[in-house]
Amino acid sequence: MWDEVDPSAPVKYGAVIAVTVICVVLLRKWIAGGVCRSSVQLRGKTVLVTGANTGIGKETCRDMARRGARVVMACRDLTRAARAADEIRQATGNSNIVVRHLDLASMYSVRELAKEFTASEDRLDILINNAGVMMCPKWLTEDGFETQLAVNHLGHFLLTNLLLGKLKSSAPSRVVNVSSIAHKGGKIQFDDLFFAKRPYNSLVSYRQSKLANVLFSRELARRLKGTGVTSYSLHPGVIRTELTRHVETWFPMLRAILSAPSMLLMKTPTQGAQTSIYCAVTPGLEHKSGSYFSDCAMTETAPEGRDDVVAKRLWKESARLVGYIEKD
């Protein structure tokens, strides 16, 4: 004898599916976070973005181009950068996109870019220090620096200082430093910045470099007070980008396990770029120079990110390491 079919079953299943879809949509909206609503145009302005050929750097360039800016994409891989630049030109109709070589693991490369930029560009309205590496093996750069601190902090420290003349002459101008919530729990180990004395830990190193971003931005704001140049640091969110490639290499199963959840639980590069864009273009942020942002809103850093004594010491040590002599 056939079991009777519940005539309400399709309705129940439909309701479950509908509720599931609504929950997924709401979850994705929550994960996406803040959106930059500013309609500010940047015609006649010049924006320099590091690490611009992929991820949030590329999406930041796309947004700046849509606003009419001259966009200088500073990248290590010129082939990929050229492809990204062509894509942005076609998508935005803005042909004023320039690619420049920059390897932040080389202080020589940083100096060469700064020299080239200063000689060829009339102004610099927005500098977005976006490039970074995450939890890579213990590699030393050609200058003898541990790679994460070199790329994430020291290279950007030197680049920013070498371009201060352009930033000041173009004021009001902004410096945007892409940090991370990973700065929480970080510590600047002045007696062993490059893990020469202690066992290397890629996460500890990453946290140190991201804390350095926050402290650098804070000290930069203090030093530039009254010049018209302002500085901001930010957490872009957890994003689906190539930044996690080293972690996935160590744990090959991780990529397979997390690939599906990541589609649901991580921001897209476009969503991840929103806070960088917000800090770059939103009017009225001048009085918030030195502050830290997340999801397009100012938020408080971890206590270690507000230590001005450490920030000043880090500045002096960074200047010594990269050979930067400040002008009076």
Tab-separated table of C-alpha atoms in Angstrom:
chain	number	residue	atom	x	y	z
A	1	MET	CA	0.000	0.000	0.000
A	2	TRP	CA	1.446	3.373	-1.068
A	3	ASP	CA	2.182	5.932	1.610
A	4	GLU	CA	0.076	8.990	1.291
A	5	VAL	CA	1.933	12.045	-0.016
A	6	ASP	CA	1.683	15.087	2.193
A	7	PRO	CA	0.189	17.739	-0.114
A	8	SER	CA	1.820	20.464	1.970
A	9	ALA	CA	5.347	19.069	1.482
A	10	PRO	CA	6.226	21.230	-1.564
A	11	VAL	CA	5.110	24.301	0.321
A	12	LYS	CA	7.243	23.350	3.337
A	13	TYR	CA	10.290	22.659	1.174
A	14	GLY	CA	9.751	25.913	-0.683
A	15	ALA	CA	9.569	27.810	2.595
A	16	VAL	CA	12.801	26.219	3.821
A	17	ILE	CA	14.564	27.122	0.581
A	18	ALA	CA	13.238	30.677	0.708
A	19	VAL	CA	14.363	31.158	4.310
A	20	THR	CA	17.789	29.695	3.471
A	21	VAL	CA	18.224	32.049	0.536
A	22	ILE	CA	17.216	35.046	2.648
A	23	CYS	CA	19.670	34.033	5.385
A	24	VAL	CA	22.493	33.647	2.866
A	25	VAL	CA	21.733	37.047	1.318
A	26	LEU	CA	21.666	38.724	4.738
A	27	LEU	CA	24.880	36.962	5.760
A	28	ARG	CA	26.637	38.067	2.578
A	29	LYS	CA	25.434	41.639	3.116
A	30	TRP	CA	26.756	41.610	6.677
A	31	ILE	CA	30.117	40.153	5.619
A	32	ALA	CA	30.421	42.704	2.796
A	33	GLY	CA	30.565	45.428	5.431
A	34	GLY	CA	30.643	49.134	4.730
A	35	VAL	CA	30.439	50.694	1.297
A	36	CYS	CA	32.032	53.985	0.294
A	37	ARG	CA	29.130	56.233	-0.729
A	38	SER	CA	31.205	59.261	-1.667
A	39	SER	CA	30.660	60.576	-5.186
A	40	VAL	CA	33.805	62.736	-5.114
A	41	GLN	CA	35.450	63.100	-8.525
A	42	LEU	CA	39.228	63.124	-8.950
A	43	ARG	CA	39.754	64.773	-12.324
A	44	GLY	CA	43.092	66.548	-12.322
A	45	LYS	CA	44.278	64.467	-9.350
A	46	THR	CA	47.008	61.810	-9.304
A	47	VAL	CA	46.751	58.605	-7.285
A	48	LEU	CA	49.585	56.128	-6.691
A	49	VAL	CA	48.634	52.601	-5.593
A	50	THR	CA	51.154	49.913	-4.659
A	51	GLY	CA	50.372	46.247	-5.298
A	52	ALA	CA	47.874	47.353	-7.904
A	53	ASN	CA	47.666	44.477	-10.379
A	54	THR	CA	45.434	42.149	-8.349
A	55	GLY	CA	43.027	41.942	-5.407
A	56	ILE	CA	41.921	45.048	-3.555
A	57	GLY	CA	44.720	47.103	-5.099
A	58	LYS	CA	43.349	46.505	-8.573
A	59	GLU	CA	39.785	47.268	-7.466
A	60	THR	CA	40.976	50.448	-5.760
A	61	CYS	CA	42.637	51.528	-9.008
A	62	ARG	CA	39.440	50.765	-10.904
A	63	ASP	CA	37.457	53.024	-8.565
A	64	MET	CA	40.020	55.833	-8.740
A	65	ALA	CA	39.968	55.594	-12.544
A	66	ARG	CA	36.167	55.796	-12.601
A	67	ARG	CA	36.445	59.035	-10.645
A	68	GLY	CA	38.683	60.470	-13.359
A	69	ALA	CA	42.049	60.340	-11.606
A	70	ARG	CA	45.407	59.755	-13.204
A	71	VAL	CA	46.260	56.374	-11.695
A	72	VAL	CA	49.830	55.171	-11.275
A	73	MET	CA	49.928	51.425	-10.655
A	74	ALA	CA	53.167	50.490	-8.874
A	75	CYS	CA	53.712	46.740	-9.234
A	76	ARG	CA	56.440	44.105	-9.109
A	77	ASP	CA	55.069	42.018	-12.003
A	78	LEU	CA	54.912	44.381	-14.985
A	79	THR	CA	53.261	41.839	-17.300
A	80	ARG	CA	50.313	41.277	-14.990
A	81	ALA	CA	50.186	44.991	-14.206
A	82	ALA	CA	49.942	45.854	-17.917
A	83	ARG	CA	47.023	43.434	-18.338
A	84	ALA	CA	45.273	44.886	-15.286
A	85	ALA	CA	45.815	48.429	-16.561
A	86	ASP	CA	44.315	47.550	-19.954
A	87	GLU	CA	41.306	45.984	-18.250
A	88	ILE	CA	40.774	49.105	-16.114
A	89	ARG	CA	41.092	51.414	-19.130
A	90	GLN	CA	38.462	49.432	-21.009
A	91	ALA	CA	36.115	49.158	-18.022
A	92	THR	CA	36.262	52.843	-17.044
A	93	GLY	CA	37.004	54.665	-20.286
A	94	ASN	CA	39.902	56.373	-18.501
A	95	SER	CA	43.092	56.051	-20.538
A	96	ASN	CA	45.180	57.947	-18.000
A	97	ILE	CA	46.497	54.792	-16.331
A	98	VAL	CA	50.261	54.334	-15.925
A	99	VAL	CA	52.240	51.272	-14.834
A	100	ARG	CA	55.494	51.642	-12.906
A	101	HIS	CA	57.833	48.987	-11.539
A	102	LEU	CA	58.117	48.628	-7.766
A	103	ASP	CA	59.579	45.787	-5.737
A	104	LEU	CA	59.026	46.664	-2.094
A	105	ALA	CA	61.503	43.975	-1.056
A	106	SER	CA	64.240	46.130	-2.584
A	107	MET	CA	65.024	49.533	-1.142
A	108	TYR	CA	66.890	50.276	-4.368
A	109	SER	CA	63.678	49.651	-6.330
A	110	VAL	CA	61.743	51.903	-3.935
A	111	ARG	CA	64.237	54.708	-4.439
A	112	GLU	CA	64.168	54.271	-8.219
A	113	LEU	CA	60.371	54.507	-8.323
A	114	ALA	CA	60.373	57.596	-6.106
A	115	LYS	CA	63.026	59.207	-8.309
A	116	GLU	CA	61.106	58.376	-11.493
A	117	PHE	CA	57.789	59.531	-10.049
A	118	THR	CA	59.220	62.806	-8.788
A	119	ALA	CA	60.778	63.536	-12.179
A	120	SER	CA	57.758	62.602	-14.309
A	121	GLU	CA	54.693	63.549	-12.254
A	122	ASP	CA	53.469	67.047	-11.423
A	123	ARG	CA	51.565	66.071	-8.312
A	124	LEU	CA	50.547	63.321	-5.886
A	125	ASP	CA	47.160	63.729	-4.265
A	126	ILE	CA	46.620	60.242	-2.848
A	127	LEU	CA	49.208	57.596	-1.980
A	128	ILE	CA	47.688	54.202	-1.187
A	129	ASN	CA	50.204	51.837	0.414
A	130	ASN	CA	48.323	48.656	-0.407
A	131	ALA	CA	50.876	45.980	-1.351
A	132	GLY	CA	51.727	43.244	1.113
A	133	VAL	CA	52.700	39.660	1.782
A	134	MET	CA	51.131	37.371	4.346
A	135	MET	CA	52.700	34.582	6.371
A	136	CYS	CA	55.408	33.733	3.858
A	137	PRO	CA	58.378	31.506	4.769
A	138	LYS	CA	61.407	33.116	6.383
A	139	TRP	CA	62.975	34.908	3.466
A	140	LEU	CA	65.543	37.687	3.641
A	141	THR	CA	65.524	40.500	1.111
A	142	GLU	CA	68.570	41.772	-0.769
A	143	ASP	CA	68.958	44.334	2.018
A	144	GLY	CA	69.032	41.608	4.678
A	145	PHE	CA	65.546	42.363	6.022
A	146	GLU	CA	62.906	39.772	6.891
A	147	THR	CA	60.469	39.844	3.981
A	148	GLN	CA	57.169	40.578	5.721
A	149	LEU	CA	58.494	43.570	7.651
A	150	ALA	CA	60.390	44.771	4.567
A	151	VAL	CA	57.485	44.594	2.118
A	152	ASN	CA	54.623	45.475	4.432
A	153	HIS	CA	56.331	48.273	6.340
A	154	LEU	CA	59.894	49.322	5.508
A	155	GLY	CA	59.355	49.668	1.751
A	156	HIS	CA	56.237	51.762	2.257
A	157	PHE	CA	57.932	53.805	4.987
A	158	LEU	CA	60.738	54.756	2.603
A	159	LEU	CA	58.450	55.322	-0.389
A	160	THR	CA	56.143	57.620	1.570
A	161	ASN	CA	58.992	59.699	2.937
A	162	LEU	CA	60.649	60.034	-0.472
A	163	LEU	CA	57.353	61.285	-1.929
A	164	LEU	CA	56.521	63.731	0.861
A	165	GLY	CA	57.643	66.655	-1.270
A	166	LYS	CA	55.022	65.832	-3.915
A	167	LEU	CA	52.374	65.168	-1.292
A	168	LYS	CA	53.020	68.503	0.443
A	169	SER	CA	53.051	70.509	-2.783
A	170	SER	CA	49.748	68.865	-3.786
A	171	ALA	CA	48.039	69.407	-0.423
A	172	PRO	CA	45.425	68.719	0.664
A	173	SER	CA	46.630	65.176	0.047
A	174	ARG	CA	46.322	61.804	1.760
A	175	VAL	CA	48.350	58.709	2.628
A	176	VAL	CA	46.310	55.524	3.061
A	177	ASN	CA	48.018	52.552	4.723
A	178	VAL	CA	46.377	49.141	4.376
A	179	SER	CA	46.952	47.315	7.662
A	180	SER	CA	44.918	44.488	9.215
A	181	ILE	CA	43.021	43.487	12.318
A	182	ALA	CA	46.011	41.158	12.765
A	183	HIS	CA	47.866	44.100	14.316
A	184	LYS	CA	46.039	43.123	17.497
A	185	GLY	CA	48.397	41.002	19.517
A	186	GLY	CA	51.350	42.262	17.529
A	187	LYS	CA	54.544	43.544	19.098
A	188	ILE	CA	57.518	45.427	17.671
A	189	GLN	CA	60.518	43.388	18.783
A	190	PHE	CA	63.196	46.057	18.476
A	191	ASP	CA	65.934	43.731	19.719
A	192	ASP	CA	65.123	41.117	17.042
A	193	LEU	CA	63.017	42.616	14.234
A	194	PHE	CA	64.151	40.047	11.679
A	195	PHE	CA	64.015	36.857	13.780
A	196	ALA	CA	67.774	36.382	13.946
A	197	LYS	CA	67.687	35.340	17.608
A	198	ARG	CA	64.289	33.666	17.983
A	199	PRO	CA	62.539	30.945	15.973
A	200	TYR	CA	60.711	32.362	12.982
A	201	ASN	CA	56.936	32.399	13.228
A	202	SER	CA	55.146	33.636	10.122
A	203	LEU	CA	52.037	34.780	12.026
A	204	VAL	CA	54.053	36.636	14.667
A	205	SER	CA	56.011	38.287	11.865
A	206	TYR	CA	52.831	39.242	10.012
A	207	ARG	CA	51.306	40.761	13.133
A	208	GLN	CA	54.467	42.766	13.754
A	209	SER	CA	54.381	44.156	10.217
A	210	LYS	CA	50.691	45.064	10.400
A	211	LEU	CA	51.181	46.774	13.760
A	212	ALA	CA	54.036	48.683	12.150
A	213	ASN	CA	51.576	49.950	9.504
A	214	VAL	CA	49.274	51.359	12.187
A	215	LEU	CA	52.092	52.944	14.192
A	216	PHE	CA	53.698	54.417	11.074
A	217	SER	CA	50.411	55.970	9.984
A	218	ARG	CA	49.877	57.438	13.454
A	219	GLU	CA	53.372	58.912	13.704
A	220	LEU	CA	53.189	60.197	10.126
A	221	ALA	CA	50.007	62.080	10.995
A	222	ARG	CA	51.684	63.636	14.017
A	223	ARG	CA	54.710	64.748	12.024
A	224	LEU	CA	52.648	66.165	9.163
A	225	LYS	CA	50.174	68.112	11.277
A	226	GLY	CA	49.532	71.477	9.684
A	227	THR	CA	51.005	70.549	6.282
A	228	GLY	CA	47.732	69.559	4.623
A	229	VAL	CA	48.900	65.956	4.267
A	230	THR	CA	46.847	63.474	6.295
A	231	SER	CA	47.353	59.793	7.068
A	232	TYR	CA	45.007	56.871	7.715
A	233	SER	CA	45.366	53.141	8.385
A	234	LEU	CA	42.710	50.501	7.909
A	235	HIS	CA	41.566	46.904	8.128
A	236	PRO	CA	40.098	45.865	4.753
A	237	GLY	CA	38.386	42.728	6.059
A	238	VAL	CA	38.952	39.049	5.343
A	239	ILE	CA	39.116	38.869	1.572
A	240	ARG	CA	39.335	36.250	-1.158
A	241	THR	CA	42.664	37.266	-2.706
A	242	GLU	CA	46.071	35.770	-3.517
A	243	LEU	CA	47.436	36.999	-0.184
A	244	THR	CA	46.789	33.614	1.472
A	245	ARG	CA	48.779	31.640	-1.097
A	246	HIS	CA	51.628	30.850	1.315
A	247	VAL	CA	49.261	29.464	3.961
A	248	GLU	CA	47.577	27.284	1.346
A	249	THR	CA	50.967	26.004	0.201
A	250	TRP	CA	51.798	24.786	3.699
A	251	PHE	CA	48.374	23.172	4.129
A	252	PRO	CA	47.306	21.973	0.649
A	253	MET	CA	44.043	20.521	1.969
A	254	LEU	CA	43.099	23.896	3.401
A	255	ARG	CA	42.300	25.366	0.010
A	256	ALA	CA	39.948	22.510	-0.865
A	257	ILE	CA	38.302	22.556	2.549
A	258	LEU	CA	37.810	26.309	2.652
A	259	SER	CA	37.074	27.035	-0.995
A	260	ALA	CA	33.299	26.674	-0.652
A	261	PRO	CA	32.959	28.393	2.753
A	262	SER	CA	35.234	31.212	1.591
A	263	MET	CA	32.795	32.059	-1.161
A	264	LEU	CA	30.257	32.671	1.560
A	265	LEU	CA	32.315	33.966	4.477
A	266	MET	CA	34.929	36.212	2.845
A	267	LYS	CA	34.667	39.576	1.120
A	268	THR	CA	35.224	39.918	-2.581
A	269	PRO	CA	38.134	42.168	-3.647
A	270	THR	CA	35.627	44.887	-4.590
A	271	GLN	CA	34.088	44.746	-1.126
A	272	GLY	CA	37.521	44.627	0.484
A	273	ALA	CA	38.607	47.767	-1.343
A	274	GLN	CA	35.780	49.902	0.051
A	275	THR	CA	37.568	51.132	3.180
A	276	SER	CA	40.704	52.058	1.220
A	277	ILE	CA	38.515	54.033	-1.158
A	278	TYR	CA	36.626	55.595	1.742
A	279	CYS	CA	39.833	56.834	3.369
A	280	ALA	CA	41.119	58.118	0.035
A	281	VAL	CA	38.145	60.213	-1.071
A	282	THR	CA	35.617	60.852	1.703
A	283	PRO	CA	35.365	64.574	2.553
A	284	GLY	CA	35.832	65.709	6.150
A	285	LEU	CA	38.387	63.134	7.290
A	286	GLU	CA	41.148	65.709	7.683
A	287	HIS	CA	40.549	66.081	11.415
A	288	LYS	CA	40.772	62.294	11.804
A	289	SER	CA	44.331	62.038	10.526
A	290	GLY	CA	46.205	59.215	12.226
A	291	SER	CA	43.016	57.250	12.848
A	292	TYR	CA	42.252	53.619	12.039
A	293	PHE	CA	39.254	52.521	9.957
A	294	SER	CA	37.285	49.355	9.286
A	295	ASP	CA	34.146	48.883	7.182
A	296	CYS	CA	34.201	52.535	6.140
A	297	ALA	CA	34.054	53.822	9.696
A	298	MET	CA	36.611	55.018	12.197
A	299	THR	CA	37.282	52.464	14.901
A	300	GLU	CA	39.768	52.029	17.707
A	301	THR	CA	42.996	50.145	17.244
A	302	ALA	CA	44.324	47.648	19.736
A	303	PRO	CA	46.146	49.309	22.674
A	304	GLU	CA	49.515	48.486	21.095
A	305	GLY	CA	48.463	50.515	18.058
A	306	ARG	CA	48.111	53.648	20.193
A	307	ASP	CA	51.554	53.598	21.817
A	308	ASP	CA	53.170	56.858	20.701
A	309	VAL	CA	56.480	56.024	22.367
A	310	VAL	CA	56.786	52.845	20.305
A	311	ALA	CA	55.593	54.705	17.202
A	312	LYS	CA	58.371	57.288	17.527
A	313	ARG	CA	60.980	54.629	18.199
A	314	LEU	CA	59.791	52.591	15.201
A	315	TRP	CA	60.068	55.657	12.980
A	316	LYS	CA	63.673	56.289	14.009
A	317	GLU	CA	64.647	52.638	13.654
A	318	SER	CA	62.928	52.358	10.257
A	319	ALA	CA	64.740	55.470	9.013
A	320	ARG	CA	68.060	54.023	10.175
A	321	LEU	CA	67.438	50.655	8.525
A	322	VAL	CA	66.472	52.041	5.124
A	323	GLY	CA	69.058	54.811	5.193
A	324	TYR	CA	66.575	57.659	5.107
A	325	ILE	CA	67.966	60.969	6.348
A	326	GLU	CA	65.275	63.464	7.209
A	327	LYS	CA	65.634	67.001	5.950
A	328	ASP	CA	65.348	69.857	8.381
